[in-house]
Each structure stands twice: as structure tokens, then as C-alpha cells.
């Protein structure tokens, strides 16, 4: 007798972030409760599909994980099947397609970031039917206004900058706080505005050292003997290069950014006679329990992914656009990222309250853009 119940694989690709477990729970509970499906969880992202390390996921397996950070399935950012680093960069994508067929799967739900969605798109051409669920603290996926994990990272970074604020005030210092986000400045922008940072430096807008120094001097002159700078790890000065912490083929993304806060501190030491300190928030931003917003987003995304799979709609990523849930073709998301548009209204509001982006205000398109109605 053929088994005609739905069989769905699920994996969590790329780096972890808060809210992945909430998405995994939603996918699994929704598929089992609403669609009578069997769910199989792959270990460590695509690595589990290549190696066939897989186990059934039942309702009880995902009970109690809504609030837990990380991913119970494990993740890997070295397991791109088209450049499989555990096997010297070999193309093992045929193995993924084979596992998919051998396990008689109807679809695969891939919870991941831009790398995972690009891989997913390529796999669809090999007959693997995939629905993506966007997660990354970087919020840099095309086609969705929000990704799971971003809100939590912003809230952690905001809290950290708030704490830095009080010590900066006491010691009359310039305090530079470096956020993650790779080539997109979403975390620095949102956490910087939320914590009232005096300067926000984004990858999208090359900064001028003199403009940052001017802010610190102006604040000194006006009697505010401290300055808070929120800098995204992908920020760079005019004409400068990204600051790279590590290069190598150990990871799918061979460049690991990091260290711009110390570079900026060195750049400011000469023009300023003020004590300067740096803090790199690093992986703190990816740890711990997701915010209520991320739990709800993950639950909405996960249940929607389950419904799409049950309806036979694949080759898409679930998304939220202008507060409405939708889906976008993987083809539109693959091999691209969503950076902060320089006419973004949050930049305009930040400028209006006196925040600097490390350039002349007139050089920020949001400054001159017509206000939205
Ligand atoms: O993409 C998420 C992210 O945390 C980036 O913000 C950061 O640049 C990168 O991953 C760090 O990667 P890893 O966990 O490999 O150090």
C-alpha cells in the first residue's frame, strides 16, 4: 500500500539566531496537527541531508522550545552542497537530491538566511521542492521586511548601548559600540536610533572621520562630555575597505567582518583629545531567548510554510511585506541581499533629532527626501 501521507523534511541552515526553534516548532506542530504530515528533521543544516543524519520530529519533540535560543537541530555554515567544505569544496548537490528522493519527501522546509535561500533556489532545479523561512539577525533578505532573529538582536544591542551610555557619561568618553549585520546596517540603525546614539555608521554610507570627530567636539563644546557611536561591522571610511576579522575557506562566506570599532578609535585618537573605548557586541546578539515579536513572527512564518507545503506551493520563501504575510519566489531572493535604503524614513527621523551618520546631513538622501504622508 503506498503511503500517501505528506512527508516533509526540515532543516536550519547558516548561522543560528533567536527564534529558529520557534519557527521549527510552528512548522512541525502545524504540519502534524493540521495536515497529518510526517516531519523529518535534518541535523546541522544541509550537512544532515548530505549525510542522511535525520530523525522524525513529533509534536512532543518541539514542545517547550518556543522560548529557547539556538536550534535544536544544529546548524552549519560550512555545508553548502554546491561547495561542500567537509569534502574539500566538492559539489554534492546530487546527494541532496538523492536523499530527498530516497526518503520519499514531498517537500523540504529550509529555515535560513541569504546563503540558505540561494542554495534552496539552486536545489529546486534538481527536483527538490523547497519552502524557505527567513531567519537572520542581519535582516538582509530580499522580499521580506523582517527576518526572524532581527528584533531580538536589535533589542540586545539597544540594551547594550543603553548600558554603555551611563558609563560613557560618568567617564566623559567617546564609546564606540560595534554591531553585527554583515554588509547591511539594519541592526546598527535600529539599535542606534532606539538607544539615542549620537553617531550611527552604516555600511551603506561611507563615513568621514572628520565628520565623526566634529560631532564629538561639538558635544564637548556644548557641555555634553561624552559621545556614543553605534557602528555596523560592515561600515568603512570614505575610500576605505571593509575591516576583516578572518579570511579563509573554512566557511561558505569566506570573509568574517569585525574590528571596525578599533579602527575608528585609532582614527579618532589623533583629532580628539578625549578618552575613547570600544565594545564589540559579537555573538551576544545571536544568543538567548527570542523577543515576543520574533516568537510571533516565527510562528506566523512557520505555520504559513506548512500551509504552502500542504497546498503543494514550493520554490518560495514566506515573507512579511507592509504587515501582510505573503510569499516570494526563491529566484527573486537568491544571490542578493537587502541593504538599508538611504532614503529610509528612520534615517530621516534620526537626522531630525540630531543624529549624525558620519557625513554631511545633505549627503544623506533621507535628509532631502520628501516626508512620507
Ligand atoms: O549572518 C549573521 C552573522 O551573525 C553576521 O552578522 C556576522 O557577520 C556573521 O554571522 C558571523 O558569523 P560567524 O558565526 O561564522 O562568526
Tab-separated table of C-alpha atoms and ligand atoms in Angstrom:
chain	number	residue	atom	x	y	z
A	1	UNK	CA	0.000	0.000	0.000
A	2	UNK	CA	1.521	3.368	-0.964
A	3	UNK	CA	1.957	5.772	1.914
A	4	UNK	CA	0.081	8.863	0.739
A	5	UNK	CA	0.508	10.983	3.859
A	6	UNK	CA	2.626	14.098	3.444
A	7	UNK	CA	6.329	13.681	4.338
A	8	UNK	CA	8.232	16.877	4.921
A	9	UNK	CA	11.883	17.435	5.787
A	10	UNK	CA	13.006	20.464	7.774
A	11	UNK	CA	16.455	21.943	8.367
A	12	UNK	CA	18.016	25.066	9.837
A	13	UNK	CA	20.840	26.405	7.651
A	14	UNK	CA	23.581	29.015	8.170
A	15	UNK	CA	24.289	30.741	11.482
A	16	UNK	CA	21.847	30.398	14.338
A	17	UNK	CA	19.696	33.153	15.842
A	18	UNK	CA	16.934	33.518	18.405
A	19	UNK	CA	13.557	32.368	17.066
A	20	UNK	CA	14.690	29.439	14.912
A	21	UNK	CA	13.282	26.958	17.396
A	22	UNK	CA	10.011	28.865	17.446
A	23	UNK	CA	9.831	28.509	13.649
A	24	UNK	CA	10.733	24.825	13.834
A	25	UNK	CA	8.017	24.296	16.420
A	26	UNK	CA	5.438	26.078	14.281
A	27	UNK	CA	6.344	24.123	11.139
A	28	UNK	CA	6.262	20.784	12.952
A	29	UNK	CA	3.154	21.345	15.055
A	30	UNK	CA	1.228	22.828	12.190
A	31	UNK	CA	2.181	20.064	9.744
A	32	UNK	CA	1.341	17.293	12.200
A	33	UNK	CA	-1.826	18.820	13.680
A	34	UNK	CA	-3.368	20.478	10.632
A	35	UNK	CA	-2.031	18.432	7.739
A	36	UNK	CA	-1.496	14.996	9.234
A	37	UNK	CA	2.068	15.063	7.904
A	38	UNK	CA	5.205	13.207	8.939
A	39	UNK	CA	8.077	15.573	9.691
A	40	UNK	CA	11.761	14.650	9.460
A	41	UNK	CA	14.428	16.911	10.966
A	42	UNK	CA	17.881	17.048	9.343
A	43	UNK	CA	20.912	17.656	11.589
A	44	UNK	CA	23.228	20.627	11.072
A	45	UNK	CA	21.642	22.212	8.031
A	46	UNK	CA	22.343	20.729	4.605
A	47	UNK	CA	25.035	18.568	6.170
A	48	UNK	CA	22.269	16.335	7.509
A	49	UNK	CA	20.754	15.982	4.036
A	50	UNK	CA	24.124	15.073	2.506
A	51	UNK	CA	24.993	12.605	5.282
A	52	UNK	CA	21.399	11.498	5.868
A	53	UNK	CA	21.544	12.322	9.545
A	54	UNK	CA	17.848	12.684	10.049
A	55	UNK	CA	15.245	11.844	12.645
A	56	UNK	CA	11.473	12.032	12.908
A	57	UNK	CA	10.158	15.164	14.592
A	58	UNK	CA	6.954	14.679	16.541
A	59	UNK	CA	4.739	17.158	18.307
A	60	UNK	CA	6.372	16.342	21.648
A	61	UNK	CA	9.883	16.876	20.233
A	62	UNK	CA	9.143	20.535	19.615
A	63	UNK	CA	7.111	21.160	22.750
A	64	UNK	CA	8.780	23.610	25.111
A	65	UNK	CA	11.209	25.106	22.574
A	66	UNK	CA	9.285	28.275	21.710
A	67	UNK	CA	11.423	30.391	24.026
A	68	UNK	CA	14.736	28.616	23.561
A	69	UNK	CA	17.569	30.283	21.615
A	70	UNK	CA	19.705	28.461	19.039
A	71	UNK	CA	18.355	25.496	17.104
A	72	UNK	CA	17.636	22.026	18.457
A	73	UNK	CA	18.586	20.602	15.031
A	74	UNK	CA	22.010	22.239	14.946
A	75	UNK	CA	23.211	24.494	12.139
A	76	UNK	CA	26.226	24.699	9.868
A	77	UNK	CA	27.627	27.439	7.665
A	78	UNK	CA	30.124	25.119	6.011
A	79	UNK	CA	27.614	22.815	4.361
A	80	UNK	CA	26.713	24.422	1.033
A	81	UNK	CA	26.063	21.296	-1.097
A	82	UNK	CA	27.420	23.105	-4.185
A	83	UNK	CA	30.686	23.911	-2.382
A	84	UNK	CA	30.769	21.310	0.352
A	85	UNK	CA	33.664	22.236	2.615
A	86	UNK	CA	33.688	18.984	4.660
A	87	UNK	CA	34.648	17.335	1.323
A	88	UNK	CA	37.103	19.925	0.043
A	89	UNK	CA	34.540	22.093	-1.727
A	90	UNK	CA	33.033	19.274	-3.825
A	91	UNK	CA	29.609	19.626	-5.462
A	92	UNK	CA	27.483	17.113	-3.550
A	93	UNK	CA	24.131	18.559	-4.607
A	94	UNK	CA	23.206	15.294	-6.356
A	95	UNK	CA	23.483	13.622	-2.944
A	96	UNK	CA	20.931	16.084	-1.552
A	97	UNK	CA	18.517	15.300	-4.383
A	98	UNK	CA	19.099	11.584	-3.801
A	99	UNK	CA	18.358	11.821	-0.058
A	100	UNK	CA	15.224	13.777	-0.875
A	101	UNK	CA	14.015	11.082	-3.281
A	102	UNK	CA	15.109	8.131	-1.144
A	103	UNK	CA	13.267	9.456	1.883
A	104	UNK	CA	10.225	9.988	-0.346
A	105	UNK	CA	9.850	13.589	0.759
A	106	UNK	CA	7.124	15.815	-0.650
A	107	UNK	CA	8.936	18.995	0.332
A	108	UNK	CA	11.742	20.471	2.384
A	109	UNK	CA	11.313	23.479	4.672
A	110	UNK	CA	14.612	25.376	4.906
A	111	UNK	CA	14.835	27.864	7.765
A	112	UNK	CA	17.775	30.094	6.882
A	113	UNK	CA	19.346	33.294	5.651
A	114	UNK	CA	20.511	34.515	2.241
A	115	UNK	CA	23.001	31.659	1.797
A	116	UNK	CA	20.346	29.049	2.556
A	117	UNK	CA	17.830	30.666	0.190
A	118	UNK	CA	20.396	30.773	-2.628
A	119	UNK	CA	21.180	27.089	-2.092
A	120	UNK	CA	17.449	26.327	-1.923
A	121	UNK	CA	16.870	28.045	-5.245
A	122	UNK	CA	19.605	26.010	-6.945
A	123	UNK	CA	18.252	22.792	-5.441
A	124	UNK	CA	14.780	23.411	-6.840
A	125	UNK	CA	16.329	22.905	-10.308
A	126	UNK	CA	17.357	19.397	-9.172
A	127	UNK	CA	13.790	18.496	-8.305
A	128	UNK	CA	13.910	19.347	-4.596
A	129	UNK	CA	10.727	21.194	-3.639
A	130	UNK	CA	11.553	23.786	-1.018
A	131	UNK	CA	9.768	26.413	1.047
A	132	UNK	CA	12.084	28.884	2.784
A	133	UNK	CA	11.564	30.557	6.156
A	134	UNK	CA	13.692	33.710	6.542
A	135	UNK	CA	15.850	33.992	9.652
A	136	UNK	CA	18.934	36.068	10.317
A	137	UNK	CA	19.781	38.783	12.790
A	138	UNK	CA	21.051	40.802	9.791
A	139	UNK	CA	17.527	41.397	8.351
A	140	UNK	CA	19.143	41.452	4.917
A	141	UNK	CA	16.897	39.088	2.950
A	142	UNK	CA	15.273	40.473	-0.161
A	143	UNK	CA	11.475	40.183	-0.361
A	144	UNK	CA	10.669	40.448	3.343
A	145	UNK	CA	10.580	43.462	5.652
A	146	UNK	CA	11.608	41.352	8.629
A	147	UNK	CA	13.541	38.170	9.304
A	148	UNK	CA	13.289	36.022	12.421
A	149	UNK	CA	16.024	36.990	14.897
A	150	UNK	CA	16.419	40.631	13.904
A	151	UNK	CA	14.115	42.082	16.548
A	152	UNK	CA	15.911	40.147	19.293
A	153	UNK	CA	19.338	41.260	18.071
A	154	UNK	CA	18.150	44.880	17.994
A	155	UNK	CA	16.802	44.595	21.491
A	156	UNK	CA	20.074	43.072	22.797
A	157	UNK	CA	22.156	45.741	21.027
A	158	UNK	CA	19.865	48.505	22.302
A	159	UNK	CA	20.183	47.273	25.858
A	160	UNK	CA	23.975	47.093	25.488
A	161	UNK	CA	24.214	50.653	24.128
A	162	UNK	CA	21.956	51.879	26.953
A	163	UNK	CA	24.428	50.388	29.430
A	164	UNK	CA	27.396	51.901	27.615
A	165	UNK	CA	25.623	55.270	27.772
A	166	UNK	CA	25.767	55.515	31.543
A	167	UNK	CA	29.436	54.627	31.819
A	168	UNK	CA	30.313	56.964	28.910
A	169	UNK	CA	28.565	59.752	30.782
A	170	UNK	CA	30.422	59.069	34.030
A	171	UNK	CA	33.873	58.938	32.423
A	172	UNK	CA	33.395	61.610	29.743
A	173	UNK	CA	34.347	59.236	26.981
A	174	UNK	CA	33.702	58.514	23.362
A	175	UNK	CA	32.282	54.999	23.402
A	176	UNK	CA	32.112	53.055	20.163
A	177	UNK	CA	29.794	50.033	20.032
A	178	UNK	CA	30.164	47.616	17.107
A	179	UNK	CA	27.143	45.632	15.986
A	180	UNK	CA	26.926	42.685	13.600
A	181	UNK	CA	24.911	42.695	10.367
A	182	UNK	CA	27.497	41.917	7.672
A	183	UNK	CA	27.054	44.228	4.677
A	184	UNK	CA	23.730	45.663	5.900
A	185	UNK	CA	23.324	48.284	8.609
A	186	UNK	CA	19.879	47.304	9.884
A	187	UNK	CA	20.980	46.360	13.411
A	188	UNK	CA	23.172	49.448	13.893
A	189	UNK	CA	20.423	51.720	12.527
A	190	UNK	CA	17.583	50.322	14.636
A	191	UNK	CA	19.585	49.851	17.835
A	192	UNK	CA	21.356	53.173	17.330
A	193	UNK	CA	18.109	55.113	16.985
A	194	UNK	CA	16.453	53.186	19.827
A	195	UNK	CA	19.317	53.954	22.208
A	196	UNK	CA	19.820	57.562	21.116
A	197	UNK	CA	23.336	57.040	19.737
A	198	UNK	CA	24.910	60.334	18.682
A	199	UNK	CA	26.573	58.825	15.619
A	200	UNK	CA	25.422	55.802	13.583
A	201	UNK	CA	27.784	54.402	10.961
A	202	UNK	CA	26.362	52.098	8.307
A	203	UNK	CA	27.918	50.008	5.526
A	204	UNK	CA	25.568	51.789	3.135
A	205	UNK	CA	27.152	55.213	3.748
A	206	UNK	CA	30.947	55.561	3.860
A	207	UNK	CA	31.812	57.810	6.805
A	208	UNK	CA	34.270	60.693	7.058
A	209	UNK	CA	36.497	60.597	10.132
A	210	UNK	CA	36.410	64.384	10.400
A	211	UNK	CA	32.584	64.388	10.454
A	212	UNK	CA	32.593	61.929	13.379
A	213	UNK	CA	35.281	63.936	15.181
A	214	UNK	CA	33.199	67.108	14.665
A	215	UNK	CA	30.234	65.541	16.456
A	216	UNK	CA	32.424	64.655	19.453
A	217	UNK	CA	33.949	68.155	19.559
A	218	UNK	CA	30.571	69.872	19.196
A	219	UNK	CA	29.201	67.831	22.051
A	220	UNK	CA	32.221	68.713	24.199
A	221	UNK	CA	31.715	72.399	23.442
A	222	UNK	CA	28.031	72.221	24.306
A	223	UNK	CA	28.833	70.645	27.680
A	224	UNK	CA	27.937	67.047	26.814
A	225	UNK	CA	31.233	65.409	27.642
A	226	UNK	CA	30.563	62.027	26.069
A	227	UNK	CA	29.583	60.630	22.672
A	228	UNK	CA	28.017	57.303	21.731
A	229	UNK	CA	28.847	55.829	18.331
A	230	UNK	CA	26.984	52.775	17.023
A	231	UNK	CA	28.974	51.276	14.164
A	232	UNK	CA	27.952	48.356	11.971
A	233	UNK	CA	30.697	45.782	11.413
A	234	UNK	CA	30.422	46.423	7.649
A	235	UNK	CA	30.962	50.199	7.935
A	236	UNK	CA	34.062	51.768	6.367
A	237	UNK	CA	35.510	55.227	5.962
A	238	UNK	CA	35.374	57.036	2.650
A	239	UNK	CA	37.515	55.162	0.157
A	240	UNK	CA	38.413	52.532	2.765
A	241	UNK	CA	37.997	48.764	2.787
A	242	UNK	CA	35.851	46.529	4.955
A	243	UNK	CA	37.587	45.588	8.198
A	244	UNK	CA	38.032	41.838	8.117
A	245	UNK	CA	38.493	39.734	11.220
A	246	UNK	CA	39.226	36.486	9.446
A	247	UNK	CA	39.601	35.218	5.901
A	248	UNK	CA	39.661	31.663	4.779
A	249	UNK	CA	37.794	28.900	3.065
A	250	UNK	CA	36.717	27.377	6.366
A	251	UNK	CA	33.277	28.941	5.904
A	252	UNK	CA	30.896	29.248	2.983
A	253	UNK	CA	31.211	33.027	3.352
A	254	UNK	CA	34.993	33.302	3.340
A	255	UNK	CA	35.127	36.764	4.908
A	256	UNK	CA	34.249	37.359	8.548
A	257	UNK	CA	33.861	41.048	9.233
A	258	UNK	CA	34.830	42.614	12.543
A	259	UNK	CA	37.134	45.192	14.123
A	260	UNK	CA	35.864	48.472	12.627
A	261	UNK	CA	35.316	49.881	16.153
A	262	UNK	CA	39.045	49.659	16.908
A	263	UNK	CA	39.953	51.106	13.504
A	264	UNK	CA	37.615	54.032	14.124
A	265	UNK	CA	39.008	54.552	17.643
A	266	UNK	CA	42.522	54.801	16.153
A	267	UNK	CA	41.275	57.236	13.507
A	268	UNK	CA	39.706	59.452	16.206
A	269	UNK	CA	42.641	59.425	18.632
A	270	UNK	CA	44.636	61.910	16.611
A	271	UNK	CA	41.996	64.604	16.069
A	272	UNK	CA	40.448	64.194	19.547
A	273	UNK	CA	41.885	64.664	22.982
A	274	UNK	CA	39.171	62.565	24.602
A	275	UNK	CA	39.336	59.095	26.114
A	276	UNK	CA	37.915	56.503	23.700
A	277	UNK	CA	36.732	52.948	24.383
A	278	UNK	CA	35.329	50.243	22.119
A	279	UNK	CA	32.896	47.374	22.661
A	280	UNK	CA	32.250	44.617	20.134
A	281	UNK	CA	28.858	43.020	20.810
A	282	UNK	CA	29.575	39.973	18.645
A	283	UNK	CA	27.647	36.757	19.078
A	284	UNK	CA	25.807	38.104	22.142
A	285	UNK	CA	23.399	39.460	19.533
A	286	UNK	CA	22.580	35.938	18.393
A	287	UNK	CA	22.074	34.335	21.777
A	288	UNK	CA	19.297	33.806	24.282
A	289	UNK	CA	15.547	33.830	24.186
A	290	UNK	CA	13.709	35.488	21.265
A	291	UNK	CA	11.568	38.578	21.858
A	292	UNK	CA	7.786	38.275	21.729
A	293	UNK	CA	7.880	39.828	18.243
A	294	UNK	CA	10.315	37.209	16.953
A	295	UNK	CA	8.319	34.364	18.529
A	296	UNK	CA	5.172	35.596	16.828
A	297	UNK	CA	6.904	36.201	13.502
A	298	UNK	CA	8.458	32.729	13.622
A	299	UNK	CA	5.093	31.193	14.454
A	300	UNK	CA	3.356	33.021	11.614
A	301	UNK	CA	6.128	32.154	9.141
A	302	UNK	CA	6.259	28.515	10.256
A	303	UNK	CA	2.534	27.903	10.011
A	304	UNK	CA	2.397	29.639	6.641
A	305	UNK	CA	5.267	27.491	5.347
A	306	UNK	CA	3.379	24.388	6.489
A	307	UNK	CA	0.213	25.536	4.707
A	308	UNK	CA	2.141	26.221	1.487
A	309	UNK	CA	3.757	22.783	1.578
A	310	UNK	CA	0.352	21.167	2.159
A	311	UNK	CA	-1.056	23.110	-0.792
A	312	UNK	CA	1.841	21.999	-2.994
A	313	UNK	CA	3.245	25.515	-3.385
A	314	UNK	CA	7.042	25.375	-3.269
A	315	UNK	CA	10.016	27.273	-4.679
A	316	UNK	CA	9.081	30.237	-2.485
A	317	UNK	CA	10.075	31.897	0.787
A	318	UNK	CA	7.444	33.080	3.253
A	319	UNK	CA	7.671	36.805	3.876
A	320	UNK	CA	6.086	39.821	5.516
A	321	UNK	CA	5.586	42.976	3.485
A	322	UNK	CA	3.817	46.067	4.854
A	323	UNK	CA	2.446	43.987	7.756
A	324	UNK	CA	0.856	41.407	5.433
A	325	UNK	CA	2.117	37.835	5.153
A	326	UNK	CA	2.927	36.598	1.691
A	327	UNK	CA	5.495	34.527	-0.209
A	328	UNK	CA	8.142	35.430	-2.772
A	329	UNK	CA	9.816	33.207	-5.384
A	330	UNK	CA	13.233	31.908	-4.311
A	331	UNK	CA	14.505	33.056	-7.715
A	332	UNK	CA	13.964	36.670	-6.608
A	333	UNK	CA	15.897	36.202	-3.373
A	334	UNK	CA	18.864	34.112	-4.462
A	335	UNK	CA	22.338	35.679	-4.618
A	336	UNK	CA	21.318	39.125	-3.459
A	337	UNK	CA	20.868	40.979	-0.173
A	338	UNK	CA	18.686	43.819	1.063
A	339	UNK	CA	20.671	46.729	2.452
A	340	UNK	CA	19.296	49.850	4.144
A	341	UNK	CA	17.882	52.254	1.519
A	342	UNK	CA	19.391	55.659	2.134
A	343	UNK	CA	16.001	57.349	1.905
A	344	UNK	CA	14.649	55.131	4.695
A	345	UNK	CA	12.310	57.128	6.986
A	346	UNK	CA	14.196	56.024	10.110
A	347	UNK	CA	17.303	57.802	8.791
A	348	UNK	CA	15.241	60.945	8.279
A	349	UNK	CA	13.882	60.769	11.829
A	350	UNK	CA	17.364	60.148	13.233
A	351	UNK	CA	18.699	63.194	11.395
A	352	UNK	CA	15.774	65.265	12.695
A	353	UNK	CA	16.774	64.510	16.291
A	354	UNK	CA	20.385	65.441	15.611
A	355	UNK	CA	21.954	62.031	14.973
A	356	UNK	CA	24.921	62.023	12.609
A	357	UNK	CA	25.653	59.347	10.020
A	358	UNK	CA	29.296	60.394	9.780
A	359	UNK	CA	28.751	62.558	6.681
A	360	UNK	CA	27.230	65.958	5.939
A	361	UNK	CA	23.477	65.702	6.540
A	362	UNK	CA	22.793	66.825	2.972
A	363	UNK	CA	24.711	63.770	1.757
A	364	UNK	CA	22.085	61.500	3.317
A	365	UNK	CA	19.287	61.111	0.728
A	366	UNK	CA	16.723	60.730	3.545
A	367	UNK	CA	17.511	64.294	4.628
A	368	UNK	CA	16.314	65.814	1.397
A	369	UNK	CA	13.613	63.231	0.529
A	370	UNK	CA	10.025	64.432	0.810
A	371	UNK	CA	8.437	63.248	4.076
A	372	UNK	CA	6.029	60.354	3.639
A	373	UNK	CA	2.366	61.258	4.252
B	1	LIG	O1	24.773	36.483	9.448
B	1	LIG	C1	24.709	36.519	10.837
B	1	LIG	C2	26.052	36.904	11.411
B	1	LIG	O2	25.946	36.953	12.823
B	1	LIG	C3	26.616	38.225	10.871
B	1	LIG	O3	26.002	39.357	11.430
B	1	LIG	C4	28.069	38.067	11.209
B	1	LIG	O4	28.881	38.840	10.353
B	1	LIG	C5	28.300	36.590	10.967
B	1	LIG	O5	27.036	35.956	11.064
B	1	LIG	C6	29.249	35.946	11.934
B	1	LIG	O6	29.439	34.647	11.517
B	1	LIG	P1	30.082	33.507	12.422
B	1	LIG	O7	29.002	32.978	13.321
B	1	LIG	O8	30.549	32.495	11.450
B	1	LIG	O9	31.179	34.124	13.220
